[in-house]
mmCIF file of C-alpha atoms in Angstrom:
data_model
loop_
_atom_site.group_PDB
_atom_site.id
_atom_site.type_symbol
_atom_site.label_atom_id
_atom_site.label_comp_id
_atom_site.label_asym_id
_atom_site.label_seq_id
_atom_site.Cartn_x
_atom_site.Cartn_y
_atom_site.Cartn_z
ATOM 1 C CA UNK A 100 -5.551 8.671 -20.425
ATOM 2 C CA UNK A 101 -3.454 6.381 -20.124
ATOM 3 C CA UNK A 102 0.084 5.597 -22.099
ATOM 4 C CA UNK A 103 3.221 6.702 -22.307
ATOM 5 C CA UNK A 104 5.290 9.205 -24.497
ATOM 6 C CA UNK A 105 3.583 8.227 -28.001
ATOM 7 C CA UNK A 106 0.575 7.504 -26.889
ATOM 8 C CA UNK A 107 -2.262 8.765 -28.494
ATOM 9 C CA UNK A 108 -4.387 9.523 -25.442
ATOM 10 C CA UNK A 109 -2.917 10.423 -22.798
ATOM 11 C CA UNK A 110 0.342 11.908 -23.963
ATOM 12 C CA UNK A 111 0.692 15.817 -25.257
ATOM 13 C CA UNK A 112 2.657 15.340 -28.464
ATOM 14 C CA UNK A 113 3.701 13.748 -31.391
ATOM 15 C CA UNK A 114 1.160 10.772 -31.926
ATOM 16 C CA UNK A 115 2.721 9.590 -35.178
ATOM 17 C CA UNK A 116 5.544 9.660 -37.659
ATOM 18 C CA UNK A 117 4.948 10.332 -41.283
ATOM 19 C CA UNK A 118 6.010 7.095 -43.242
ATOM 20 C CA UNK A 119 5.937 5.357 -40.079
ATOM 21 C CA UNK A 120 2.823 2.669 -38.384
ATOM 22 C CA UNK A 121 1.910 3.900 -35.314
ATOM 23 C CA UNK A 122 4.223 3.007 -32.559
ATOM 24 C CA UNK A 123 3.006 3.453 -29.133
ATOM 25 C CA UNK A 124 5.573 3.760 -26.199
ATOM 26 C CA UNK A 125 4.990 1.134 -23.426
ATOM 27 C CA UNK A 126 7.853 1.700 -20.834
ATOM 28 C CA UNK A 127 5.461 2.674 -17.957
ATOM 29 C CA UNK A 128 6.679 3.144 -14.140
ATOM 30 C CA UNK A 129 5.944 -0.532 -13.201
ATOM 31 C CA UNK A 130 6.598 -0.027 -9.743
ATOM 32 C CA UNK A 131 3.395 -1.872 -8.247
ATOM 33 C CA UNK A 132 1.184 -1.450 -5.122
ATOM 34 C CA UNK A 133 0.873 -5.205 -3.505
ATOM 35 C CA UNK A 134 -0.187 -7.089 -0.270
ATOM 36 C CA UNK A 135 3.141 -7.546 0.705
ATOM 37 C CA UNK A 136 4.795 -4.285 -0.621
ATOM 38 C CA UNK A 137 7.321 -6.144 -2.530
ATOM 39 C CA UNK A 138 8.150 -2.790 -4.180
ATOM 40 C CA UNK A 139 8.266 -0.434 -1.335
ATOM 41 C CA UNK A 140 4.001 0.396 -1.584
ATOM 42 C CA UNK A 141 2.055 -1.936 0.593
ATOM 43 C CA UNK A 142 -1.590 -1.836 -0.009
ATOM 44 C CA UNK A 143 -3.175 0.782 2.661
ATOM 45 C CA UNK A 144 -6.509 2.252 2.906
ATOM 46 C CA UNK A 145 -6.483 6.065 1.984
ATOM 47 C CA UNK A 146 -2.707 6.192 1.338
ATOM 48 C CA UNK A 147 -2.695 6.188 -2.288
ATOM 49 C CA UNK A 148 -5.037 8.631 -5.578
ATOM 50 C CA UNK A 149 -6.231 7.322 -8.774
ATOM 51 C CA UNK A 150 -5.882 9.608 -11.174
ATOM 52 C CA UNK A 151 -7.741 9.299 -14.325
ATOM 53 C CA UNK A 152 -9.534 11.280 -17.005
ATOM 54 C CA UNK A 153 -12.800 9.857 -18.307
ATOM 55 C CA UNK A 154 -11.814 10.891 -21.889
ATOM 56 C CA UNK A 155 -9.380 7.981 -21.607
ATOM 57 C CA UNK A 156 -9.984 4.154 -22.237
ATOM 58 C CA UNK A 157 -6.967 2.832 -20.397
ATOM 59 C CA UNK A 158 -8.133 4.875 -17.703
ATOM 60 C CA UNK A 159 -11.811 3.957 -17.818
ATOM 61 C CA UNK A 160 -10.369 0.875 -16.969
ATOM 62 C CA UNK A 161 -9.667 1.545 -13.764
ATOM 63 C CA UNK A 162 -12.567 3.146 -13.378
ATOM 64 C CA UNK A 163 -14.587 0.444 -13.956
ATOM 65 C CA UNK A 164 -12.979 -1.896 -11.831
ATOM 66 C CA UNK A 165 -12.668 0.380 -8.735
ATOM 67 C CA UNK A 166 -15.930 0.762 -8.630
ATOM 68 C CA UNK A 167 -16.796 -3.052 -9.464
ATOM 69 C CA UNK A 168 -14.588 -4.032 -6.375
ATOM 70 C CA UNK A 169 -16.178 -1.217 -4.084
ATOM 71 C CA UNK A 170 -12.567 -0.022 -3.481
ATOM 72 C CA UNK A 171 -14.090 4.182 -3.357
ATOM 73 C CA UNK A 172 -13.910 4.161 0.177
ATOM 74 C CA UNK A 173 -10.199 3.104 0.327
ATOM 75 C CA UNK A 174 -8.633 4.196 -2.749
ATOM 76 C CA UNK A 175 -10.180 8.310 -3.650
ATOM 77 C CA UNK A 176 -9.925 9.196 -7.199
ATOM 78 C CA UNK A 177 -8.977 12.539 -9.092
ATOM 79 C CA UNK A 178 -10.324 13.261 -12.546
ATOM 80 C CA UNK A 179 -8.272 15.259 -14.664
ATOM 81 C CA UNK A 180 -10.339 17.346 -17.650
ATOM 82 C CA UNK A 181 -10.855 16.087 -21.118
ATOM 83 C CA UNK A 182 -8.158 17.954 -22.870
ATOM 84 C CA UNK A 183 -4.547 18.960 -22.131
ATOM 85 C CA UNK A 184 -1.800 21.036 -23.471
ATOM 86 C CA UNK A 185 1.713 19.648 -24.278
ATOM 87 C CA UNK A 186 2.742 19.860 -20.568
ATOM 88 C CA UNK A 187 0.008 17.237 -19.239
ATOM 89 C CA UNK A 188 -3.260 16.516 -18.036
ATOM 90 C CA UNK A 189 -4.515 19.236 -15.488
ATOM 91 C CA UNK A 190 -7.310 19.195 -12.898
ATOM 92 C CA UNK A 191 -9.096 21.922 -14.543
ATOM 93 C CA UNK A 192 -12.282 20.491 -13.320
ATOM 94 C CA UNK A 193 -11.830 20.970 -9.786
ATOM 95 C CA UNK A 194 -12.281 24.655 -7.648
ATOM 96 C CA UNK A 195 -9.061 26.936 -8.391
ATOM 97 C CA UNK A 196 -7.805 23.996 -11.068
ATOM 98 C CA UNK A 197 -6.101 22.401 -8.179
ATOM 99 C CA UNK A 198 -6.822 18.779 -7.198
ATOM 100 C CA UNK A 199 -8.392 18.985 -3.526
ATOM 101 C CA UNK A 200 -5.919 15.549 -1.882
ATOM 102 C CA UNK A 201 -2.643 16.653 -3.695
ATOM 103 C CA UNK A 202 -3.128 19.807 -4.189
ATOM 104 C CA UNK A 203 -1.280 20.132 -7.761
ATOM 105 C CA UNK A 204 -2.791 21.498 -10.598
ATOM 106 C CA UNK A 205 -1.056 18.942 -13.027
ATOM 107 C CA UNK A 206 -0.190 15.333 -12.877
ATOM 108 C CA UNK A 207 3.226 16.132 -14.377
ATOM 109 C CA UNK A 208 3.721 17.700 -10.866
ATOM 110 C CA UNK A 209 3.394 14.445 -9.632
ATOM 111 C CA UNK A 210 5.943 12.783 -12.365
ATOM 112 C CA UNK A 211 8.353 15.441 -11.415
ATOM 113 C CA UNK A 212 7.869 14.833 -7.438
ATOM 114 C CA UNK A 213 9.276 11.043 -8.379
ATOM 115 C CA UNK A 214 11.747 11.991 -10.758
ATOM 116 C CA UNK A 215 12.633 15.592 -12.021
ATOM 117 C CA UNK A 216 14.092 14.677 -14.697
ATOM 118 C CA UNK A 217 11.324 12.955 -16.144
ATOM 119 C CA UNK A 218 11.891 11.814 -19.798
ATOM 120 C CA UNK A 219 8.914 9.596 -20.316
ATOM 121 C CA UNK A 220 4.742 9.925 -21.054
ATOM 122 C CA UNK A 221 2.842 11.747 -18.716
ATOM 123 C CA UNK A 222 0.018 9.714 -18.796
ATOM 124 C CA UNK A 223 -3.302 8.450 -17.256
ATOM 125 C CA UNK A 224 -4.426 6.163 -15.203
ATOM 126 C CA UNK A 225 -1.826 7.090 -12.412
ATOM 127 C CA UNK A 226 -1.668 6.234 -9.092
ATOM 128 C CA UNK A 227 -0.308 8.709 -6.843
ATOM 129 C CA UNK A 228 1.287 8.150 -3.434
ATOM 130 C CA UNK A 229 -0.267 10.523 -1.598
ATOM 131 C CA UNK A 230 1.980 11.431 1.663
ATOM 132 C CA UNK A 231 5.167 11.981 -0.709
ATOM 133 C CA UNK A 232 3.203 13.173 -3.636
ATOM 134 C CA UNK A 233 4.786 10.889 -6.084
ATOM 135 C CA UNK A 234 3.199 8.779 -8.873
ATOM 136 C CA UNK A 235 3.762 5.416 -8.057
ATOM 137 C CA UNK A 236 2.514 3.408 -11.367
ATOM 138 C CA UNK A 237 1.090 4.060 -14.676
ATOM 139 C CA UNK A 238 1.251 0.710 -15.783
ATOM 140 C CA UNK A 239 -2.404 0.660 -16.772
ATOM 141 C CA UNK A 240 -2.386 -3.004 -17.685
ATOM 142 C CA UNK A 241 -1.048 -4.164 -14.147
ATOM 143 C CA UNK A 242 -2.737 -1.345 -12.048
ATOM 144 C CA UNK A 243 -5.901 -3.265 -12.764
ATOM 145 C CA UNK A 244 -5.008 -6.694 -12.039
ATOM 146 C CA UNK A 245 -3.114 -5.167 -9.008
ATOM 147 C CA UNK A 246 -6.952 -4.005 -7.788
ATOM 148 C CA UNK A 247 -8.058 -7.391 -8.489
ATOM 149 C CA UNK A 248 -5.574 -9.697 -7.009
ATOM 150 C CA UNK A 249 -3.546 -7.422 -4.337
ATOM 151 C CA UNK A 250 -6.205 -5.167 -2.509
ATOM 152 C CA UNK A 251 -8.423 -8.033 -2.055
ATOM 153 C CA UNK A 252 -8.769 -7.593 1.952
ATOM 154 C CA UNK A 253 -10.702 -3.853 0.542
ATOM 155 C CA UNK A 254 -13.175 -5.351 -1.526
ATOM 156 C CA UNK A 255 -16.527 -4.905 -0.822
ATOM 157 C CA UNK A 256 -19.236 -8.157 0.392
ATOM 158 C CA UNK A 257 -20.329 -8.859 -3.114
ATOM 159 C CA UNK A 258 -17.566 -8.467 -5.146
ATOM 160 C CA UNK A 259 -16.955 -10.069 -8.585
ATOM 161 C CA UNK A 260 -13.516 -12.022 -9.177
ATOM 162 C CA UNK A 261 -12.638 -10.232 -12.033
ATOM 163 C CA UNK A 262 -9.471 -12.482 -12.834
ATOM 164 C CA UNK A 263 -10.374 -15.802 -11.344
ATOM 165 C CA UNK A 264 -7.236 -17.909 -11.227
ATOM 166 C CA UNK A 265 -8.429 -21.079 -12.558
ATOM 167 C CA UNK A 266 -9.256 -18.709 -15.984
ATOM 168 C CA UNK A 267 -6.291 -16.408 -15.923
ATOM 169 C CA UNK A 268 -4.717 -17.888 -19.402
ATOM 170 C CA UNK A 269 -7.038 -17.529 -20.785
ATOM 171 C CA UNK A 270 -8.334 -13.892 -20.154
ATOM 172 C CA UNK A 271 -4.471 -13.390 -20.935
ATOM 173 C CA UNK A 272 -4.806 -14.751 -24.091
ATOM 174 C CA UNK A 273 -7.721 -12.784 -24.982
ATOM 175 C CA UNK A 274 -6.971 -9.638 -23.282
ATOM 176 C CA UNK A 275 -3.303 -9.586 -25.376
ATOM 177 C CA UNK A 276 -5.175 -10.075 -28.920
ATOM 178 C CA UNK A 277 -7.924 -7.568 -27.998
ATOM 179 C CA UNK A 278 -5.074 -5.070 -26.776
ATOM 180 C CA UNK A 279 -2.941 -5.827 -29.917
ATOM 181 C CA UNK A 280 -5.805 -5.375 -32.682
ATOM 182 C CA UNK A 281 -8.797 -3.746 -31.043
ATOM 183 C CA UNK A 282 -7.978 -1.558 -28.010
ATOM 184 C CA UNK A 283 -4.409 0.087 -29.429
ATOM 185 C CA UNK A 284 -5.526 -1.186 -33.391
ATOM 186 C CA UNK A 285 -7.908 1.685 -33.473
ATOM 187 C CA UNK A 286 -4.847 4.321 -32.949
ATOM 188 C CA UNK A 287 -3.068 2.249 -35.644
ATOM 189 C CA UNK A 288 -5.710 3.310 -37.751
ATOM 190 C CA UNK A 289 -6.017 7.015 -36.582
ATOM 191 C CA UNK A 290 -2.060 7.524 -36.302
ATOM 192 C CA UNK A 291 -1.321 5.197 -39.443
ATOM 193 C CA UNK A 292 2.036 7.193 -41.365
ATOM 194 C CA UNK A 293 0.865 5.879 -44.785
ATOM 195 C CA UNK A 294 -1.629 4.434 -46.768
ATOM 196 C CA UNK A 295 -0.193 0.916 -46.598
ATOM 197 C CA UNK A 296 -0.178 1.256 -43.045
ATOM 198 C CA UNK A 297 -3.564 2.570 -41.938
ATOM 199 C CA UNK A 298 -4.807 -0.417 -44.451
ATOM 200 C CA UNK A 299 -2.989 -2.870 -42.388
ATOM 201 C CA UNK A 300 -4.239 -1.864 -39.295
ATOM 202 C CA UNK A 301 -7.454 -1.457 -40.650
ATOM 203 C CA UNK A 302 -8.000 -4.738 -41.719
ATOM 204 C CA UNK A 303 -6.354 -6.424 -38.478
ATOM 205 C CA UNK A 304 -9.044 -3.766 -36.800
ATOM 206 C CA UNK A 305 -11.993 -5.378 -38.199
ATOM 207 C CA UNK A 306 -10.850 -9.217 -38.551
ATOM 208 C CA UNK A 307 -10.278 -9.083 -34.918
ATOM 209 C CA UNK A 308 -13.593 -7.735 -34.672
ATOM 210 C CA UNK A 309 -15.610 -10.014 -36.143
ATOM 211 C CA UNK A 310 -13.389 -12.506 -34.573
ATOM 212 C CA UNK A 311 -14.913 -11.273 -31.031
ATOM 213 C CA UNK A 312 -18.205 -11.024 -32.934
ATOM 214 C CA UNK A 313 -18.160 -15.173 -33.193
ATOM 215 C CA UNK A 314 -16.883 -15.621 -30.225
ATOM 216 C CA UNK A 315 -19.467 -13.882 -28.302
ATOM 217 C CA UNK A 316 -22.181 -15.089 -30.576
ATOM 218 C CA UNK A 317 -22.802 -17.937 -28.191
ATOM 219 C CA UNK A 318 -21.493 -17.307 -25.334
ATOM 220 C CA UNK A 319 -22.445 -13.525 -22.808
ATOM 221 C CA UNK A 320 -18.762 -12.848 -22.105
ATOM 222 C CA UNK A 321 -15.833 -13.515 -23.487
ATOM 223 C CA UNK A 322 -14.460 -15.954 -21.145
ATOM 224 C CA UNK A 323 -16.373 -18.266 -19.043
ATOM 225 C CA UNK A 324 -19.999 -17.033 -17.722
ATOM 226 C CA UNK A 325 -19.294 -14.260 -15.999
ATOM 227 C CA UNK A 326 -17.545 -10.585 -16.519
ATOM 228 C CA UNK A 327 -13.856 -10.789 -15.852
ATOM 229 C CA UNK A 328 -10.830 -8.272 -16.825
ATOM 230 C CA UNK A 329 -11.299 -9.035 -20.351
ATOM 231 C CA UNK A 330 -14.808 -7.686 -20.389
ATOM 232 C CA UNK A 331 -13.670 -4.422 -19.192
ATOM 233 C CA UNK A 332 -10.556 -4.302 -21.592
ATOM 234 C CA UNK A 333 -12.722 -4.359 -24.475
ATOM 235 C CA UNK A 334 -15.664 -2.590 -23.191
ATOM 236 C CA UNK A 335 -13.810 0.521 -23.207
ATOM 237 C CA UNK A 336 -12.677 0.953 -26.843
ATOM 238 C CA UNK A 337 -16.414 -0.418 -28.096
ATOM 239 C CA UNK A 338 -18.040 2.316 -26.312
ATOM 240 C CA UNK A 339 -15.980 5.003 -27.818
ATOM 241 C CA UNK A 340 -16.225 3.525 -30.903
ATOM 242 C CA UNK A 341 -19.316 5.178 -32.915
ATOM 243 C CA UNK A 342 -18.160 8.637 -30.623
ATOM 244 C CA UNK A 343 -14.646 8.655 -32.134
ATOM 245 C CA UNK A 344 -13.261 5.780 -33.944
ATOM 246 C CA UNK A 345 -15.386 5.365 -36.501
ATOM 247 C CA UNK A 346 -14.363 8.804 -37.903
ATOM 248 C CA UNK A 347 -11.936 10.189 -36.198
ATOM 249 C CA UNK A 348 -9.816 7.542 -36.686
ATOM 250 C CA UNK A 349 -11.297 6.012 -39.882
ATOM 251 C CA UNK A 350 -12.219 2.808 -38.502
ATOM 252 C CA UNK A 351 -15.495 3.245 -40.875
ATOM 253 C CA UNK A 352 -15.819 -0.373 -42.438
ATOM 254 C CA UNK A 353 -19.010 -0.657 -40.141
ATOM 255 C CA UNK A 354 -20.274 1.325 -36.664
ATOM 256 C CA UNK A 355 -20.371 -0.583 -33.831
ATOM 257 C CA UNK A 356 -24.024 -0.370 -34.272
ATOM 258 C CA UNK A 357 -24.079 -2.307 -37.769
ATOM 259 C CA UNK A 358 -22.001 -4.929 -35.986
ATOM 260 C CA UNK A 359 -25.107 -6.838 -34.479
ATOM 261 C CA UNK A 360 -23.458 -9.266 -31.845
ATOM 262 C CA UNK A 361 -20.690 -6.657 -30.646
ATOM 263 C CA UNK A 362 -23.205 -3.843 -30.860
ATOM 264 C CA UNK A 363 -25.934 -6.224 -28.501
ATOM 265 C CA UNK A 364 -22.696 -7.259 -25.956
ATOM 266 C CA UNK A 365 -21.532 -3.825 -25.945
ATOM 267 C CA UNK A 366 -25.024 -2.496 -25.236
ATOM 268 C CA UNK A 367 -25.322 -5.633 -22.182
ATOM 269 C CA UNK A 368 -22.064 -4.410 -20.517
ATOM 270 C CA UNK A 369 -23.267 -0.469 -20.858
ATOM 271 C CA UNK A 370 -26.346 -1.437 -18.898
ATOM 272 C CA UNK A 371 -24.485 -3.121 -16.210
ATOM 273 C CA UNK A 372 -23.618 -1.383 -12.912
ATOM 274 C CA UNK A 373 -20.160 -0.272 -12.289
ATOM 275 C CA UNK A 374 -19.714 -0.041 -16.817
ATOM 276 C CA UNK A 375 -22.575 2.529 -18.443
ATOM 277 C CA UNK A 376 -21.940 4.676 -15.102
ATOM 278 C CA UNK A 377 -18.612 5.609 -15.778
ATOM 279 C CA UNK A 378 -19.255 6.890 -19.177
ATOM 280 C CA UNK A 379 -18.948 10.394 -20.171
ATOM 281 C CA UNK A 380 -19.459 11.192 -24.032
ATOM 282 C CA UNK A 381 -18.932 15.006 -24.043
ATOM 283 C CA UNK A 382 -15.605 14.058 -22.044
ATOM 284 C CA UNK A 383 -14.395 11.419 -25.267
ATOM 285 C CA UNK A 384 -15.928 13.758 -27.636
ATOM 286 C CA UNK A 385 -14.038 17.021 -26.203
ATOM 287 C CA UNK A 386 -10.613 15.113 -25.866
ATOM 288 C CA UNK A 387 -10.325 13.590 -29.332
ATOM 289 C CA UNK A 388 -11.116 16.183 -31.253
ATOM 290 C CA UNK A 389 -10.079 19.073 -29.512
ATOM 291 C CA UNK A 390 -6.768 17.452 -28.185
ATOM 292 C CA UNK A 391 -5.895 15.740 -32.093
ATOM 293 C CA UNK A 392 -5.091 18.541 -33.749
ATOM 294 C CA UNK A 393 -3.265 16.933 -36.642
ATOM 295 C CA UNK A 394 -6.280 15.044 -37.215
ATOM 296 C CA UNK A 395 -8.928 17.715 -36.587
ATOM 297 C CA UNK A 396 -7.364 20.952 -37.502
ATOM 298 C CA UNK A 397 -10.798 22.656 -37.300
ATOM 299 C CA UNK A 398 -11.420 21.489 -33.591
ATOM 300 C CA UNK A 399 -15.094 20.955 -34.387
ATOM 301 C CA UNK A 400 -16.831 18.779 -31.714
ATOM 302 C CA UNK A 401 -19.229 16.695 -33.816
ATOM 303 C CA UNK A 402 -22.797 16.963 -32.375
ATOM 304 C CA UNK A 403 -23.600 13.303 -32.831
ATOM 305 C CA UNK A 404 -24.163 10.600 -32.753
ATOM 306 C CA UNK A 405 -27.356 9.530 -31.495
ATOM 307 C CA UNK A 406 -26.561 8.093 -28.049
ATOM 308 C CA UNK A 407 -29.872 6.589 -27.215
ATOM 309 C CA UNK A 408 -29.666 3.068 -28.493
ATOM 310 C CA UNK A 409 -27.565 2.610 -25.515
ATOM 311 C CA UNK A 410 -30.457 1.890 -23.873
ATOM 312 C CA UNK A 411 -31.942 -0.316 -26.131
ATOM 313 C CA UNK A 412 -33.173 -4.186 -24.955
ATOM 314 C CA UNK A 413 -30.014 -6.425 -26.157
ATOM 315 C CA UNK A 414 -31.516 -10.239 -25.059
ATOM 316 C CA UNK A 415 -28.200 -11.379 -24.283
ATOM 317 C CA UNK A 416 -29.404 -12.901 -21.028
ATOM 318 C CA UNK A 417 -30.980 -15.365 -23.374
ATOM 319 C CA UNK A 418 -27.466 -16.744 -23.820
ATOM 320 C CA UNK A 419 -27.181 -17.481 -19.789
ATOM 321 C CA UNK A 420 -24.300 -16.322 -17.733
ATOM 322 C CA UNK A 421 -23.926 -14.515 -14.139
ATOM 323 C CA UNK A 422 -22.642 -10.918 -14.697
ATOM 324 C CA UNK A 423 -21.172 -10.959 -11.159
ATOM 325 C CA UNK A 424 -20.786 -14.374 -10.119
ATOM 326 C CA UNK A 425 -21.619 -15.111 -6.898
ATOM 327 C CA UNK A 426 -21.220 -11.904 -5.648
ATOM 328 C CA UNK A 427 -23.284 -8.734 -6.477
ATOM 329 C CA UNK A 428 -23.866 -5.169 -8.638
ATOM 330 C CA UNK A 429 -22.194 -2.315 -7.076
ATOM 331 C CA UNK A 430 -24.117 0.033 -4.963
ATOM 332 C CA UNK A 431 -24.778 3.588 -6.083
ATOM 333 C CA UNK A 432 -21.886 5.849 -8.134
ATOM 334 C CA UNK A 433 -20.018 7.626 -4.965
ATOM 335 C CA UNK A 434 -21.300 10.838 -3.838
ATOM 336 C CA UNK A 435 -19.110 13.079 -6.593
ATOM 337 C CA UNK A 436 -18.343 10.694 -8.891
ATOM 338 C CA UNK A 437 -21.653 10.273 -11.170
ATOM 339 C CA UNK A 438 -21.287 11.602 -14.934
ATOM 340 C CA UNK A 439 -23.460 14.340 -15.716
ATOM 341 C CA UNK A 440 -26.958 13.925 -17.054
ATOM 342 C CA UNK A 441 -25.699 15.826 -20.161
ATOM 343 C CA UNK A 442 -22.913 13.982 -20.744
ATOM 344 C CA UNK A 443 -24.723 10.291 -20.855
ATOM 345 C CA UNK A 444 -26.272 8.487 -23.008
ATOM 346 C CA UNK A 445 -30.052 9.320 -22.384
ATOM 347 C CA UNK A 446 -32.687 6.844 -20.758
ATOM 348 C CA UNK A 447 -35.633 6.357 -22.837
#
């Protein structure tokens, strides 16, 4: 998942205090892989493991953009399970619960191996340093731009520029306000202490979102004509969003399905190589409310909701735009990496 010590995803814990808003902790390892290796972590093929858990927006992120960039053959990828205990995330889905390139069955283990005295969120996305066994990041926010901007000489022919330089304000700008109000405003909602609280994030929740909704009303993508990091920062909290959000977290003034331009743009980006792919429902489903149990005592999966409409025509290549540019899709999901039948959203 992908936070730190409060964070409602990917940290075992306390998500909120009563009386309290939601607070989520941001003081991530920001130790960062570059070019240069300005920090000590030069960019090298097959040095360094993603680790992720497809339950987790922050780490769908990275995800998405791995595959995007074509970085599989250079940087391999763990996947931790869809729940956890208070410890951390394990890699209960692999043989023996053990992942196969590190050969831990936890990603604390790989906290610990940097720092044994580890006071902080054991969280997801993660990028492990494979020869010392060591997380190296879980800044979420900068591992992504890092696999934009820093591991450029890995990127496949085809490639989009996901965080062009010429637009980079601007997807700041917009990647900030849908961070602030959408992407960490639905745990505001879910984690809210009070009344007064949960109302106030509520309403930011929405306003934001039919904020997005005009902006995207005449225009494919939120900035410029093609899919850039914004994009994929808000793609991952709208396709939760009916799953989880809605009532899990109470974000119930409309589904992302009565929302007709978000529900259309969301629906554009799901059908999009290298987005839709990385998807796994019964993952979400099985973290949330299994995981939450404060907010789901019971730990009753619900059974919906009807994921077809996923597949549904959305038009919005009537407004124009070039998902990838100049470039290209992405080639097939890796060879181990494709979401279960089960767990997608069915083709009609």
């Amino acid at each position: 998942m992908s936070e730190r010590t409060d964070q409602a995803h990917d940290r075992p814990g306390v998500y909120s205090v009563p009386g309290q808003d939601y607070d989520r902790d941001t003081r991530y390892i920001t130790t960062r892989i570059t070019a240069d290796g300005r920090d000590g972590y030069p960019v090298e093929p097959g040095r360094y493991r993603l680790v992720v858990a497809r339950a987790c927006p922050w780490a769908n992120r990275a995800i998405i953009v791995r595959r995007l960039l074509g970085l599989e053959p250079v940087l391999s990828m763990g996947v931790c399970g869809p729940t956890h205990d208070e410890r951390s995330w394990t890699f209960d889905l692999d043989p023996g619960g053990v992942d196969p390139v590190l050969g831990i069955p936890r990603i604390r283990d790989a906290y610990l191996a940097r720092d044994p005295h580890y006071p902080r969120g054991i969280t997801v996305p993660a990028v492990v340093d494979v020869p010392t066994g060591q997380v190296v990041t879980n800044d979420f926010a900068q591992i992504t731009l890092d696999l934009e901007t820093q591991w450029t000489a890995f990127h496949r022919p085809g490639a989009p520029d996901l965080y062009p330089e010429d637009r980079r304000e601007e997807i700041d700008e917009v990647a900030e306000l849908v961070y602030r109000d959408v992407n960490n405003g639905v745990y505001r909602c879910g984690f809210a202490g009070t009344q007064a609280s949960y109302e106030r994030a509520y309403h930011r929740l929405f306003e934001r979102l039919d904020w997005l909704s005009d902006r995207l009303r005449g225009q494919r993508y939120l900035v410029g004509d093609t899919l850039t990091e914004a994009d994929v920062r808000l793609f991952t909290t709208l396709a939760r969003f009916d799953a989880v959000y809605h009532g899990h977290f109470k974000a119930n003034r409309n589904k992302l399905s009565e929302l007709p331009v978000l529900w259309a743009y969301a629906r554009d980006l799901f059908q999009t190589p290298g987005f839709g792919d990385t998807i796994d429902f019964a993952h979400i489903k099985a973290h949330y409310y299994l995981v939450h149990t404060d907010l789901n005592p019971s730990g009753i999966v619900p059974a919906g909701p009807d994921l077809s409409g996923w597949w549904a025509p959305h038009h919005r290549e009537e407004l124009g735009g070039r998902p990838f540019g100049d470039g290209t899709p992405p080639g097939p999901v890796a060879d181990g990496e494709r979401v279960p039948d089960e767990h997608a959203a069915p083709r009609p």
